[in-house]
XYZ file of C-alpha atoms in Angstrom:
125
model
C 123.233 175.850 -26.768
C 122.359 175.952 -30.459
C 121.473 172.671 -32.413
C 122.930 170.962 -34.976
C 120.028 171.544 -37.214
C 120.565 175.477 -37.052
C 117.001 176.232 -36.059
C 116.365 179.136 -34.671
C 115.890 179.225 -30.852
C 112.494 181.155 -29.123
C 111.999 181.163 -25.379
C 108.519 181.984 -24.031
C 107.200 182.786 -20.838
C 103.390 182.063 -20.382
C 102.570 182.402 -16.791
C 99.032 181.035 -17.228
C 98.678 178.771 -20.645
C 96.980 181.983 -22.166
C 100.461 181.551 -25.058
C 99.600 178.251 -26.043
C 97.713 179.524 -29.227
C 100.549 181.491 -30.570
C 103.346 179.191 -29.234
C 100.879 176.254 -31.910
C 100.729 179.346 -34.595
C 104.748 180.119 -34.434
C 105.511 176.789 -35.008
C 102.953 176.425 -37.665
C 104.635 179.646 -39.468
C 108.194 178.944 -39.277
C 110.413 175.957 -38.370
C 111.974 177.212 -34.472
C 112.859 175.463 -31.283
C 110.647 176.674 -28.887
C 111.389 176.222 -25.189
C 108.097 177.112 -22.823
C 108.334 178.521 -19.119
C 105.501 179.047 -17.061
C 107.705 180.057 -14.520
C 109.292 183.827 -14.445
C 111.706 183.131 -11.501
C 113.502 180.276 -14.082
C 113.517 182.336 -16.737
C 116.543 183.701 -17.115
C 118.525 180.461 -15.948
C 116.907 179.006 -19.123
C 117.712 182.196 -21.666
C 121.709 181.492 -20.150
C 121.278 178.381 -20.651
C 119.795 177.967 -24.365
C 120.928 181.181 -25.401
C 117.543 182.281 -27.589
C 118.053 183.942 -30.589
C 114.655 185.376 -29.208
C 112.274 185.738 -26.230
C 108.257 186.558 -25.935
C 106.836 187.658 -22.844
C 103.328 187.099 -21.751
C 102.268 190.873 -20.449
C 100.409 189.548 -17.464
C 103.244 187.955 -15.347
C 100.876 188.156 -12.244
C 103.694 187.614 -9.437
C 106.243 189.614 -11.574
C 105.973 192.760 -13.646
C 106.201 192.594 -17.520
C 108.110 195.410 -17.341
C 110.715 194.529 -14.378
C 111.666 191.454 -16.409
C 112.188 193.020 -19.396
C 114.408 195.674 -18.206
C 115.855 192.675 -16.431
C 117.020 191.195 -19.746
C 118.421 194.475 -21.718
C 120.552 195.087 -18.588
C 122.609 191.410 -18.634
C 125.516 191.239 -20.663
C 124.697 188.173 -21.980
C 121.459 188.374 -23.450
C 121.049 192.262 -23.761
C 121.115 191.636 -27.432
C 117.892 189.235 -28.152
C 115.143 190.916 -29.104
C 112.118 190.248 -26.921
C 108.298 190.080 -27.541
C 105.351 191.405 -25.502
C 102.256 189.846 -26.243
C 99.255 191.786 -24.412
C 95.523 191.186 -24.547
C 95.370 195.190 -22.909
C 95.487 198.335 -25.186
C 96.260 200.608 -22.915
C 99.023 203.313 -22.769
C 100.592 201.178 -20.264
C 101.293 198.817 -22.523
C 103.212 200.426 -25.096
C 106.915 198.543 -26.501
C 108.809 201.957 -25.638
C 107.603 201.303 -22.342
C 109.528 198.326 -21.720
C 112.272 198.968 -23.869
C 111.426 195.369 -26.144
C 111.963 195.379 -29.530
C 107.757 194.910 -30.416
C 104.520 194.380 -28.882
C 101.956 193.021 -30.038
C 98.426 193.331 -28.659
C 95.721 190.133 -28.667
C 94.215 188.990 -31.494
C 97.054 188.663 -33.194
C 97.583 188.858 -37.092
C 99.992 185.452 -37.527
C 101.421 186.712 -40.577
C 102.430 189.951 -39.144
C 103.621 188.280 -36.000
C 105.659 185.852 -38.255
C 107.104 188.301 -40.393
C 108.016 190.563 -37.188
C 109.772 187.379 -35.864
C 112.050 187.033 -38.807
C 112.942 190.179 -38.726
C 114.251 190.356 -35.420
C 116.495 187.542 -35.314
C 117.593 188.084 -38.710
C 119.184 191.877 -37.037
């Protein structure tokens, strides 16, 4: 579901409120529809259902694995094709984007600009 206004579309998942902060600094950079879940069992009813032109992933899921979900949503059919976000406070080998197969990672404290400009990028491709 895309709206008339042709913004952009960004679904997060923030298990624990630790996104709010970036979530306040995306919409400060750039003029998006965000949707927020803080729950990962809904999430991918809500990706069929607004049909982001992107997703970001809070690393620590808790009940789920970052990783599990994100191979989760390269395998559907559907939404294969939107690029997803990892945002990590852990730098660790664990967490590494190749890992998970998403299209960046980012690791906490995050450089806005660089975040923004990432953004772009990937729903520009």
């Amino acid at each position: 579901m895309k709206t008339a206004d042709n913004k952009k579309t960004i679904l997060v998942l923030d298990k624990n409120s630790r996104m709010l902060s970036v979530i306040d600094d995306i919409m400060y950079y750039g003029d998006f529809n965000v949707h927020l879940t803080f729950d990962p069992n809904a999430i991918y009813d809500k990706a069929k259902m607004i049909n982001p032109d992107l997703i970001i992933l809070d690393y620590l899921l808790v009940d789920n694995d970052c990783e599990l979900v994100c191979r989760d949503f390269k395998d559907d059919k559907q939404l294969c094709n939107v690029p997803i976000i990892i945002v990590t406070a852990f730098k660790t080998k664990k967490a590494q984007a190749d890992s998970y197969k998403c299209d960046a990672l980012f690791v906490k404290p995050l450089d806005m600009e660089v975040l923004a400009s990432r953004i772009e990028y990937l729903m520009a491709s």
